[in-house]
Tab-separated table of C-alpha atoms and ligand atoms in Angstrom:
chain	number	residue	atom	x	y	z
A	1	MET	CA	116.324	233.171	77.260
A	2	GLY	CA	117.643	234.727	80.533
A	3	ALA	CA	117.862	231.213	81.987
A	4	ARG	CA	120.306	230.228	79.333
A	5	LEU	CA	122.706	233.102	80.248
A	6	ASP	CA	126.031	231.877	81.419
A	7	PRO	CA	127.161	233.205	84.931
A	8	GLN	CA	130.401	234.392	83.322
A	9	PHE	CA	128.422	236.342	80.806
A	10	LEU	CA	126.333	237.826	83.572
A	11	ALA	CA	129.458	238.827	85.456
A	12	ALA	CA	130.773	240.548	82.351
A	13	LEU	CA	127.535	242.380	81.955
A	14	ARG	CA	127.623	243.487	85.548
A	15	LEU	CA	131.214	244.663	85.076
A	16	SER	CA	130.232	246.695	82.071
A	17	ASP	CA	127.397	248.278	84.058
A	18	LYS	CA	129.769	249.095	86.869
A	19	LEU	CA	132.236	250.582	84.432
A	20	LEU	CA	129.623	252.761	82.935
A	21	ALA	CA	128.415	253.852	86.405
A	22	GLN	CA	131.988	254.745	87.438
A	23	SER	CA	132.751	256.669	84.353
A	24	PRO	CA	132.845	260.455	84.927
A	25	ASP	CA	130.165	262.671	83.404
A	26	GLY	CA	130.943	264.730	80.360
A	27	LEU	CA	133.949	264.184	78.061
A	28	LEU	CA	136.285	261.345	78.837
A	29	PRO	CA	139.811	262.647	79.554
A	30	GLU	CA	142.593	261.282	77.311
A	31	SER	CA	144.289	259.774	80.312
A	32	GLY	CA	141.344	257.530	81.348
A	33	ARG	CA	140.765	256.107	77.876
A	34	ASP	CA	143.315	253.328	78.006
A	35	ALA	CA	142.180	252.117	81.443
A	36	ILE	CA	138.581	252.015	80.335
A	37	LYS	CA	139.583	250.447	77.038
A	38	ALA	CA	141.439	247.681	78.924
A	39	ASP	CA	138.529	247.054	81.261
A	40	ALA	CA	136.015	247.125	78.455
A	41	GLN	CA	138.144	244.867	76.295
A	42	THR	CA	137.705	242.052	78.783
A	43	PHE	CA	133.989	242.175	79.123
A	44	LEU	CA	133.414	243.033	75.459
A	45	THR	CA	135.336	239.941	74.498
A	46	GLU	CA	133.329	238.020	77.050
A	47	ILE	CA	130.021	239.492	75.842
A	48	LEU	CA	130.881	238.846	72.226
A	49	GLY	CA	131.896	235.256	73.014
A	50	GLN	CA	128.791	234.673	75.042
A	51	SER	CA	126.598	236.329	72.458
A	52	ARG	CA	128.090	234.188	69.721
A	53	SER	CA	127.480	231.009	71.643
A	54	LEU	CA	124.013	232.282	72.576
A	55	VAL	CA	123.198	232.962	68.917
A	56	VAL	CA	124.640	229.559	67.933
A	57	ALA	CA	122.601	227.825	70.654
A	58	TYR	CA	119.519	229.711	69.633
A	59	GLN	CA	120.163	228.925	66.004
A	60	GLN	CA	120.650	225.254	66.870
A	61	GLU	CA	117.462	225.226	68.892
A	62	LEU	CA	115.597	226.958	66.057
A	63	ASP	CA	116.999	224.455	63.594
A	64	GLN	CA	115.878	221.593	65.800
A	65	HIS	CA	112.416	223.123	66.099
A	66	LEU	CA	112.220	223.591	62.337
A	67	VAL	CA	113.398	220.033	61.803
A	68	ALA	CA	110.726	218.802	64.243
A	69	VAL	CA	108.038	220.855	62.444
A	70	ALA	CA	109.248	219.575	59.100
A	71	GLU	CA	109.199	216.006	60.475
A	72	LYS	CA	105.708	216.481	61.724
A	73	ARG	CA	104.568	217.907	58.365
A	74	ARG	CA	106.302	215.072	56.585
A	75	ALA	CA	104.528	212.524	58.787
A	76	GLU	CA	101.213	214.268	58.161
A	77	SER	CA	101.867	214.422	54.430
A	78	LEU	CA	102.788	210.757	54.454
A	79	ARG	CA	99.573	209.973	56.304
A	80	ASN	CA	97.546	212.074	53.840
A	81	LEU	CA	99.371	210.472	50.972
A	82	SER	CA	98.597	206.993	52.221
A	83	LEU	CA	94.964	208.011	52.768
A	84	LEU	CA	94.785	209.451	49.272
A	85	SER	CA	96.403	206.322	47.834
A	86	SER	CA	93.895	204.141	49.677
A	87	LEU	CA	91.114	206.322	48.355
A	88	ILE	CA	92.452	206.105	44.820
A	89	ILE	CA	92.806	202.326	45.135
A	90	LEU	CA	89.283	201.971	46.548
A	91	THR	CA	87.839	204.232	43.860
A	92	SER	CA	89.661	202.263	41.182
A	93	ILE	CA	88.355	198.989	42.641
A	94	PHE	CA	84.882	200.453	42.745
A	95	ILE	CA	85.131	201.701	39.171
A	96	VAL	CA	86.432	198.346	37.962
A	97	TRP	CA	83.740	196.473	39.941
A	98	GLY	CA	81.069	198.879	38.692
A	99	GLY	CA	82.344	198.418	35.154
A	100	PHE	CA	82.029	194.658	35.498
A	101	ARG	CA	78.572	194.961	36.972
A	102	PHE	CA	77.540	197.455	34.329
A	103	ARG	CA	78.821	195.172	31.591
A	104	ARG	CA	76.917	192.270	33.140
A	105	GLN	CA	73.811	194.454	33.338
A	106	ILE	CA	74.212	195.535	29.743
A	107	ARG	CA	74.618	191.908	28.681
A	108	LYS	CA	71.513	190.952	30.671
A	109	THR	CA	69.503	193.841	29.202
A	110	GLN	CA	70.721	192.973	25.746
A	111	ALA	CA	69.632	189.347	26.267
A	112	TYR	CA	66.245	190.544	27.536
A	113	ILE	CA	65.796	192.881	24.562
A	114	ASP	CA	66.789	190.057	22.214
A	115	SER	CA	64.251	187.674	23.769
A	116	GLU	CA	61.548	190.369	23.650
A	117	LEU	CA	62.349	191.038	20.017
A	118	GLU	CA	62.076	187.326	19.335
A	119	ALA	CA	58.711	187.169	21.124
A	120	LEU	CA	57.569	190.244	19.211
A	121	GLU	CA	58.580	188.688	15.950
A	122	ALA	CA	56.779	185.466	16.918
A	123	SER	CA	53.639	187.495	17.781
A	124	ARG	CA	53.916	189.358	14.498
A	125	LEU	CA	54.111	186.084	12.612
A	126	GLU	CA	51.170	184.710	14.615
A	127	LEU	CA	49.208	187.855	13.820
A	128	VAL	CA	49.996	187.541	10.123
A	129	GLU	CA	48.931	183.887	10.309
A	130	ALA	CA	45.750	184.779	12.243
A	131	ASN	CA	44.974	187.499	9.687
A	132	THR	CA	45.378	185.019	6.882
A	133	THR	CA	43.159	182.534	8.737
A	134	VAL	CA	40.537	185.241	9.364
A	135	ARG	CA	40.627	186.216	5.687
A	136	THR	CA	40.301	182.571	4.661
A	137	LEU	CA	37.437	182.067	7.108
A	138	GLU	CA	35.754	185.234	5.896
A	139	GLN	CA	36.061	184.019	2.331
A	140	LEU	CA	34.724	180.609	3.373
A	141	ASN	CA	31.874	182.271	5.233
A	142	GLU	CA	31.085	184.417	2.223
A	143	SER	CA	31.123	181.336	-0.013
A	144	LYS	CA	28.918	179.518	2.522
A	145	ASN	CA	26.474	182.425	2.597
A	146	ASP	CA	26.512	182.641	-1.200
A	147	PHE	CA	25.902	178.908	-1.380
A	148	ILE	CA	23.065	179.024	1.166
A	149	SER	CA	21.576	182.010	-0.545
A	150	THR	CA	21.729	180.393	-3.988
A	151	VAL	CA	20.324	177.065	-2.746
A	152	ASN	CA	17.538	178.805	-0.864
A	153	HIS	CA	16.647	181.002	-3.807
A	154	GLU	CA	16.558	177.889	-5.931
A	155	LEU	CA	14.327	176.204	-3.324
A	156	ARG	CA	12.091	179.194	-2.854
A	157	THR	CA	10.997	179.386	-6.482
A	158	PRO	CA	9.663	175.780	-6.718
A	159	LEU	CA	8.220	176.027	-3.219
A	160	THR	CA	6.283	179.169	-4.040
A	161	SER	CA	5.087	177.416	-7.139
A	162	ILE	CA	3.980	174.322	-5.112
A	163	ILE	CA	2.107	176.543	-2.651
A	164	GLY	CA	0.463	178.376	-5.539
A	165	TYR	CA	-0.629	175.132	-7.196
A	166	VAL	CA	-1.912	173.729	-3.893
A	167	ASP	CA	-4.058	176.857	-3.518
A	168	LEU	CA	-5.286	176.352	-7.092
A	169	LEU	CA	-6.032	172.700	-6.345
A	170	LYS	CA	-7.971	173.699	-3.229
A	171	SER	CA	-10.092	176.079	-5.234
A	172	GLU	CA	-10.718	173.395	-7.909
A	173	ILE	CA	-11.784	170.699	-5.438
A	174	GLU	CA	-14.983	171.081	-3.575
A	175	PRO	CA	-14.223	170.652	0.113
A	176	GLY	CA	-15.932	167.726	1.908
A	177	VAL	CA	-16.464	165.618	-1.233
A	178	ASN	CA	-13.399	163.493	-0.634
A	179	ALA	CA	-12.079	163.765	2.933
A	180	ARG	CA	-8.849	161.824	2.139
A	181	VAL	CA	-7.975	164.173	-0.744
A	182	ASP	CA	-8.770	167.182	1.486
A	183	SER	CA	-6.460	165.931	4.208
A	184	MET	CA	-3.667	165.096	1.725
A	185	ILE	CA	-3.860	168.577	0.204
A	186	ASP	CA	-3.763	170.015	3.727
A	187	VAL	CA	-0.589	168.074	4.564
A	188	VAL	CA	1.111	169.192	1.338
A	189	ASP	CA	0.046	172.779	2.015
A	190	LYS	CA	1.273	172.800	5.644
A	191	ASN	CA	4.605	171.154	4.822
A	192	ALA	CA	5.212	173.407	1.863
A	193	LEU	CA	4.633	176.381	4.164
A	194	VAL	CA	7.004	174.954	6.806
A	195	LEU	CA	9.631	174.469	4.110
A	196	LEU	CA	9.118	177.994	2.793
A	197	ASN	CA	9.396	179.319	6.336
A	198	LEU	CA	12.652	177.391	6.798
A	199	VAL	CA	14.075	178.691	3.541
A	200	GLU	CA	13.104	182.259	4.424
A	201	SER	CA	14.640	181.938	7.911
A	202	ILE	CA	17.918	180.509	6.613
A	203	LEU	CA	18.061	183.280	4.029
A	204	SER	CA	17.445	185.914	6.730
A	205	LEU	CA	20.173	184.476	8.944
A	206	SER	CA	22.730	184.214	6.173
A	207	LYS	CA	21.964	187.826	5.184
A	208	LEU	CA	22.396	188.956	8.808
A	209	ASP	CA	25.628	186.933	9.132
A	210	SER	CA	27.140	188.489	6.046
A	211	LYS	CA	26.246	192.060	7.018
A	212	PRO	CA	29.228	194.005	8.385
A	213	PRO	CA	28.230	195.815	11.584
A	214	GLN	CA	27.095	199.349	10.773
A	215	PRO	CA	25.827	202.111	12.997
A	216	PHE	CA	22.075	202.549	12.596
A	217	VAL	CA	20.720	206.014	11.846
A	218	GLU	CA	16.999	205.452	11.354
A	219	GLU	CA	14.642	206.506	14.151
A	220	VAL	CA	12.106	203.713	14.739
A	221	ASN	CA	8.904	204.023	16.743
A	222	LEU	CA	8.432	200.680	18.467
A	223	ILE	CA	4.695	201.244	19.031
A	224	THR	CA	4.169	201.488	15.256
A	225	THR	CA	6.461	198.501	14.607
A	226	VAL	CA	4.643	196.304	17.115
A	227	GLU	CA	1.214	197.419	15.905
A	228	LYS	CA	2.177	196.410	12.349
A	229	ALA	CA	3.451	193.022	13.576
A	230	LYS	CA	0.211	192.519	15.491
A	231	TYR	CA	-1.742	193.350	12.333
A	232	VAL	CA	0.226	190.760	10.316
A	233	LEU	CA	-0.591	188.091	12.924
A	234	THR	CA	-4.218	189.063	13.475
A	235	PRO	CA	-5.608	186.230	11.260
A	236	GLN	CA	-3.850	183.510	13.320
A	237	ALA	CA	-4.736	185.196	16.618
A	238	THR	CA	-8.376	185.692	15.613
A	239	ALA	CA	-8.626	182.067	14.443
A	240	ALA	CA	-7.615	180.914	17.944
A	241	ASN	CA	-9.578	183.659	19.671
A	242	ILE	CA	-6.430	185.063	21.242
A	243	LYS	CA	-6.627	188.693	22.360
A	244	ILE	CA	-3.488	190.805	21.876
A	245	THR	CA	-3.308	194.055	23.868
A	246	LEU	CA	-0.722	196.828	23.854
A	247	ASP	CA	-0.024	198.619	27.124
A	248	PHE	CA	1.972	201.871	27.126
A	249	ASN	CA	1.994	205.369	28.520
A	250	PRO	CA	0.709	207.684	25.761
A	251	ASP	CA	2.713	210.599	27.239
A	252	ASN	CA	5.983	208.782	26.581
A	253	ASP	CA	7.654	208.003	23.312
A	254	TYR	CA	9.226	204.637	22.587
A	255	LEU	CA	11.749	205.553	19.940
A	256	VAL	CA	14.897	203.586	19.206
A	257	ILE	CA	17.611	203.853	16.607
A	258	GLY	CA	17.677	200.918	14.237
A	259	ASP	CA	16.590	199.170	11.092
A	260	ALA	CA	12.782	199.214	10.850
A	261	ASN	CA	12.592	196.027	8.742
A	262	GLN	CA	14.855	194.046	11.048
A	263	LEU	CA	13.014	195.246	14.165
A	264	SER	CA	9.722	194.392	12.517
A	265	GLN	CA	11.031	190.828	12.010
A	266	VAL	CA	11.916	190.651	15.731
A	267	PHE	CA	8.358	191.425	16.823
A	268	VAL	CA	6.685	189.340	14.113
A	269	ASN	CA	8.738	186.328	15.258
A	270	LEU	CA	8.050	186.894	18.966
A	271	ILE	CA	4.326	187.595	18.605
A	272	SER	CA	3.931	184.701	16.160
A	273	ASN	CA	5.572	182.379	18.734
A	274	ALA	CA	3.328	183.752	21.480
A	275	VAL	CA	0.272	183.027	19.310
A	276	LYS	CA	1.587	179.637	18.172
A	277	PHE	CA	2.327	178.384	21.706
A	278	SER	CA	-0.826	179.814	23.332
A	279	PRO	CA	-4.077	177.952	23.917
A	280	GLN	CA	-7.299	179.132	22.326
A	281	ASN	CA	-9.213	181.904	24.102
A	282	SER	CA	-6.116	183.183	25.914
A	283	ALA	CA	-4.518	186.599	26.039
A	284	ILE	CA	-1.208	188.091	24.985
A	285	SER	CA	-0.103	191.375	26.518
A	286	ILE	CA	2.599	193.590	25.091
A	287	ARG	CA	3.883	196.091	27.636
A	288	PHE	CA	6.119	199.050	26.771
A	289	SER	CA	8.352	200.856	29.241
A	290	ARG	CA	11.402	203.074	29.305
A	291	ILE	CA	14.123	201.758	31.552
A	292	LEU	CA	17.662	202.558	32.636
A	293	ASN	CA	20.405	199.969	32.593
A	294	GLU	CA	23.188	199.648	35.204
A	295	GLU	CA	25.141	202.431	33.456
A	296	MET	CA	22.029	204.656	33.602
A	297	GLU	CA	21.601	204.510	29.820
A	298	ASN	CA	18.059	204.813	28.454
A	299	PHE	CA	16.426	201.778	26.905
A	300	VAL	CA	12.990	201.043	25.527
A	301	SER	CA	11.699	197.733	26.799
A	302	VAL	CA	8.961	195.666	25.152
A	303	ALA	CA	7.704	192.651	27.106
A	304	ILE	CA	5.523	190.102	25.279
A	305	SER	CA	3.707	187.828	27.736
A	306	ASP	CA	1.552	184.859	26.824
A	307	GLN	CA	-0.400	182.212	28.743
A	308	GLY	CA	0.980	179.403	26.600
A	309	ILE	CA	2.806	176.115	27.109
A	310	GLY	CA	5.885	177.754	28.621
A	311	ILE	CA	9.443	176.429	28.375
A	312	PRO	CA	11.155	173.842	30.617
A	313	GLU	CA	13.460	175.821	32.878
A	314	LYS	CA	16.675	174.001	32.047
A	315	GLU	CA	16.106	174.487	28.311
A	316	ILE	CA	15.799	178.278	28.517
A	317	PRO	CA	19.572	178.932	28.051
A	318	GLU	CA	19.491	177.046	24.739
A	319	LEU	CA	16.502	178.868	23.257
A	320	PHE	CA	18.530	181.188	21.025
A	321	HIS	CA	20.706	178.458	19.509
A	322	ARG	CA	20.008	177.781	15.849
A	323	PHE	CA	17.529	174.951	15.221
A	324	PHE	CA	16.824	174.488	18.939
A	325	ARG	CA	13.238	173.550	19.798
A	326	ALA	CA	12.096	172.941	23.358
A	327	SER	CA	11.094	169.382	24.225
A	328	ASN	CA	7.474	170.293	25.050
A	329	ALA	CA	7.046	172.028	21.664
A	330	VAL	CA	8.427	168.949	19.891
A	331	ASN	CA	6.244	166.588	21.957
A	332	LYS	CA	3.138	168.620	21.210
A	333	GLN	CA	4.087	168.551	17.519
A	334	VAL	CA	3.911	172.322	17.202
A	335	VAL	CA	5.395	173.083	13.792
A	336	GLY	CA	8.519	175.208	13.605
A	337	THR	CA	12.094	175.501	12.442
A	338	GLY	CA	13.963	176.536	15.582
A	339	LEU	CA	15.403	179.530	13.741
A	340	GLY	CA	12.991	182.322	14.699
A	341	LEU	CA	14.600	183.106	18.049
A	342	ALA	CA	18.121	182.844	16.595
A	343	ILE	CA	17.148	185.566	14.119
A	344	VAL	CA	15.640	187.654	16.931
A	345	ALA	CA	18.799	187.318	19.055
A	346	LYS	CA	21.064	188.245	16.146
A	347	ILE	CA	19.055	191.375	15.280
A	348	VAL	CA	18.801	192.483	18.906
A	349	GLU	CA	22.559	191.994	19.331
A	350	MET	CA	23.218	194.059	16.181
A	351	HIS	CA	21.141	196.835	17.778
A	352	ALA	CA	23.217	196.703	20.994
A	353	GLY	CA	20.146	195.512	22.857
A	354	ALA	CA	19.316	192.547	25.052
A	355	ILE	CA	16.660	189.873	25.159
A	356	LEU	CA	15.487	188.223	28.384
A	357	VAL	CA	13.152	185.281	28.921
A	358	GLU	CA	11.005	184.363	31.881
A	359	SER	CA	8.913	181.266	31.581
A	360	LYS	CA	7.084	178.666	33.587
A	361	GLU	CA	6.172	175.445	31.882
A	362	GLY	CA	2.413	175.130	31.571
A	363	HIS	CA	1.808	178.745	32.608
A	364	GLY	CA	3.268	180.984	29.953
A	365	SER	CA	6.319	182.952	28.894
A	366	THR	CA	7.526	186.522	28.748
A	367	PHE	CA	10.099	187.603	26.166
A	368	LYS	CA	11.508	191.040	26.988
A	369	VAL	CA	13.428	193.008	24.334
A	370	ASN	CA	15.466	196.005	25.522
A	371	LEU	CA	16.772	198.368	22.859
A	372	PRO	CA	18.822	201.570	23.276
A	373	ALA	CA	16.466	204.525	23.174
A	374	PHE	CA	16.718	207.243	20.557
A	375	ILE	CA	17.821	210.418	22.318
A	376	SER	CA	16.822	213.672	20.619
A	377	PRO	CA	18.796	216.901	21.266
A	378	ILE	CA	15.918	218.036	23.532
A	379	ASP	CA	16.070	214.737	25.424
A	380	GLU	CA	19.800	215.246	25.873
A	381	VAL	CA	19.201	218.584	27.593
A	382	ILE	CA	16.551	216.935	29.776
A	383	LEU	CA	18.845	214.046	30.624
A	384	GLU	CA	21.585	216.429	31.705
A	385	LYS	CA	19.175	217.815	34.279
A	386	ARG	CA	18.024	214.475	35.645
A	387	ALA	CA	20.838	214.118	38.197
A	388	GLU	CA	19.775	217.447	39.671
A	389	VAL	CA	16.084	216.451	39.713
A	390	LEU	CA	16.940	213.139	41.364
A	391	LYS	CA	18.899	214.880	44.112
A	392	ARG	CA	16.012	217.290	44.636
A	393	ALA	CA	13.555	214.385	44.904
A	394	ILE	CA	15.753	212.597	47.475
A	395	ALA	CA	16.083	215.732	49.602
A	396	ALA	CA	12.332	216.531	49.390
A	397	ILE	CA	11.187	212.982	50.259
A	398	LYS	CA	13.668	212.815	53.135
A	399	ALA	CA	12.609	216.154	54.580
A	400	ALA	CA	8.823	215.809	54.080
A	401	GLU	CA	6.629	215.678	57.180
A	402	LEU	CA	4.285	212.700	57.278
A	403	ARG	CA	1.235	214.815	56.453
A	404	GLU	CA	2.879	216.352	53.348
A	405	LEU	CA	4.658	213.163	52.132
A	406	LYS	CA	1.853	212.120	49.790
A	407	ALA	CA	1.831	215.468	47.946
A	408	VAL	CA	5.643	215.610	47.796
A	409	CYS	CA	5.822	212.075	46.358
A	410	HIS	CA	3.166	212.900	43.816
A	411	GLU	CA	5.053	215.947	42.614
A	412	MET	CA	8.497	214.291	42.641
A	413	GLY	CA	7.259	211.059	40.982
A	414	GLY	CA	5.913	213.096	38.078
A	415	ALA	CA	9.131	215.104	37.792
A	416	LEU	CA	11.286	211.965	37.734
A	417	GLY	CA	9.123	210.525	34.925
A	418	ILE	CA	9.480	213.674	32.864
A	419	TYR	CA	13.249	213.520	33.227
A	420	GLY	CA	13.496	209.975	31.849
A	421	LEU	CA	13.602	208.224	35.221
A	422	ASP	CA	10.324	206.399	34.613
A	423	GLU	CA	10.867	203.419	36.899
A	424	LEU	CA	12.008	205.553	39.822
A	425	GLY	CA	9.136	207.938	39.160
A	426	ALA	CA	6.717	204.998	39.257
A	427	GLN	CA	8.163	203.850	42.594
A	428	VAL	CA	7.771	207.331	44.078
A	429	LEU	CA	4.192	207.604	42.777
A	430	GLN	CA	3.478	204.193	44.302
A	431	LEU	CA	4.823	205.541	47.607
A	432	SER	CA	2.390	208.433	47.391
A	433	ARG	CA	-0.453	205.888	47.037
A	434	ASP	CA	0.978	203.720	49.858
A	435	VAL	CA	1.097	206.741	52.170
A	436	GLU	CA	-2.628	207.105	51.648
A	437	THR	CA	-3.296	203.379	52.183
A	438	HIS	CA	-1.238	203.151	55.396
A	439	ARG	CA	-1.902	206.642	56.725
A	440	SER	CA	-2.711	205.331	60.210
A	441	ASN	CA	0.468	203.226	60.358
A	442	ALA	CA	3.419	205.628	60.662
A	443	SER	CA	6.075	202.925	61.043
A	444	LYS	CA	4.927	201.159	57.838
A	445	VAL	CA	5.057	204.459	55.938
A	446	SER	CA	8.535	205.201	57.222
A	447	GLU	CA	9.687	201.702	56.191
A	448	LEU	CA	8.293	202.218	52.662
A	449	ARG	CA	9.819	205.688	52.491
A	450	LEU	CA	13.254	204.226	53.382
A	451	GLN	CA	12.912	201.545	50.679
A	452	VAL	CA	12.137	204.120	47.997
A	453	LEU	CA	14.912	206.420	49.229
A	454	SER	CA	17.372	203.545	48.994
A	455	SER	CA	16.477	202.962	45.292
A	456	LEU	CA	16.759	206.687	44.590
A	457	GLU	CA	20.123	206.934	46.328
A	458	LYS	CA	21.490	203.934	44.427
A	459	ALA	CA	20.433	205.550	41.143
A	460	ASP	CA	21.982	208.830	42.292
A	461	GLU	CA	25.255	207.020	42.977
A	462	ARG	CA	25.224	205.429	39.523
A	463	LEU	CA	24.458	208.783	37.904
A	464	SER	CA	27.331	210.454	39.778
A	465	LYS	CA	29.716	207.688	38.666
A	466	GLN	CA	28.503	208.076	35.087
A	467	GLY	CA	29.003	211.837	35.349
A	468	LYS	CA	32.587	211.350	36.535
A	469	SER	CA	33.557	208.766	33.895
B	1	ADP	P1	10.111	177.767	16.179
B	1	ADP	O1	9.081	178.557	16.883
B	1	ADP	O2	10.011	177.866	14.726
B	1	ADP	O3	10.220	176.367	16.673
B	1	ADP	P2	11.900	179.589	17.411
B	1	ADP	O4	13.351	179.764	17.244
B	1	ADP	O5	11.043	180.749	17.197
B	1	ADP	O6	11.534	178.389	16.527
B	1	ADP	O7	11.665	179.058	18.887
B	1	ADP	C1	12.491	178.054	19.369
B	1	ADP	C2	11.759	177.278	20.435
B	1	ADP	O8	11.553	178.094	21.564
B	1	ADP	C3	10.402	176.849	20.059
B	1	ADP	O9	10.422	175.674	19.314
B	1	ADP	C4	9.758	176.665	21.411
B	1	ADP	O10	10.165	175.435	21.944
B	1	ADP	C5	10.366	177.736	22.212
B	1	ADP	N1	9.496	178.941	22.271
B	1	ADP	C6	9.669	180.097	21.636
B	1	ADP	N2	8.716	180.972	21.964
B	1	ADP	C7	7.913	180.360	22.840
B	1	ADP	C8	6.729	180.737	23.558
B	1	ADP	N3	6.199	181.955	23.437
B	1	ADP	N4	6.169	179.826	24.363
B	1	ADP	C9	6.713	178.607	24.512
B	1	ADP	N5	7.818	178.193	23.866
B	1	ADP	C10	8.393	179.041	23.028
């Protein structure tokens, strides 16, 4: 501010200082007052003038500064305002754009929902139609079964009567007196029996077809069932000098859940085929075992092997079709209806089982029936432990020294059998015998040990998966 001081104002200030310095101390005498007043008047006027202009200049400068600040604020506000406006415009554009998009999306979704509803309605109508068709088919099937059943009953009565009268005729006529009459009676007898067999088979199938699937509750011992079937077929087998043997482990049980009559029909049909297609003086073996399927579920398996005519390989897949007869059976004029195996397959399927065929034409056939095993509460406890036993067996066989391997395998094979792992147990027991056979050949033993361990580990894997599922 000092810079702005006018030189005149400075001179006045200096004059005032000088005046004050010259003034006498103490009270000012009356006489000096006017002189001082005159001197002071000059510089006071000057000071006042200067001060006024100084204040005005300062005020002007302040005003200018305030105006500049206000300008700056105004410019900033304008800038902010324009930014805000841009933001509002952008937001509005975005909202409008979003609205359009949203509306489009809603329209699309609506169209999608509409088309889905249409498809749903179409499916519902199809379902209603399919239900009606199923009902109609069921009714047709029932009528067909009723028809078959009635016709067959009507056929069975005269047929039984024919067979009865043929028997009577046979007893009335002395055999050997008239060979032509004997042979004619024989033909009537055989054909009447074939017809009766056909009628019975068709009746069985139509009964099985019309039965709604039901869970079985009866516990059936397959040894007893097969022994009864063997007994029924003993006359035919004895006539051809065919020996039928049953092979099973007496320590095991071979129980399944099912219908005893139906299962009896399965084995009568299979054993009767084995007898029918076998040469005289041959053998039929029926082997029982307990097996595990891929899901480690317990099954009882019955394998019926004969030394008969066998089945041409390419015809095997057709064996269970109704009325199918293999070409070699037809060529050899073996009597039959082609319905026995269809009945077997149907019954086995109803029992959630499986039937497998292995055959070589001219050498014989094996029909294997696998049925889900009956599991008693005690068996269930045992089965729960089998995973543990299997792991123990794997660890023991792996760790065994060569000299103790035989004993370890013997012990573990037995344990696996007890815990329902018959096949694995048999493999381990076989290893114990192989160890003895190849005791001087360490590398052979180690190879066999690895093979058995691999089977055990695979089973262990399957059991773990089953445990997790
Ligand atoms: P059928 O024995 O009355 O002809 P199946 O349905 O029992 O009817 O058998 C169908 C066909 O399967 C037989 O005709 C035969 O060709 C063949 N077959 C069944 N079992 C055997 C068997 N054990 N040995 C050879 N062929 C067999």
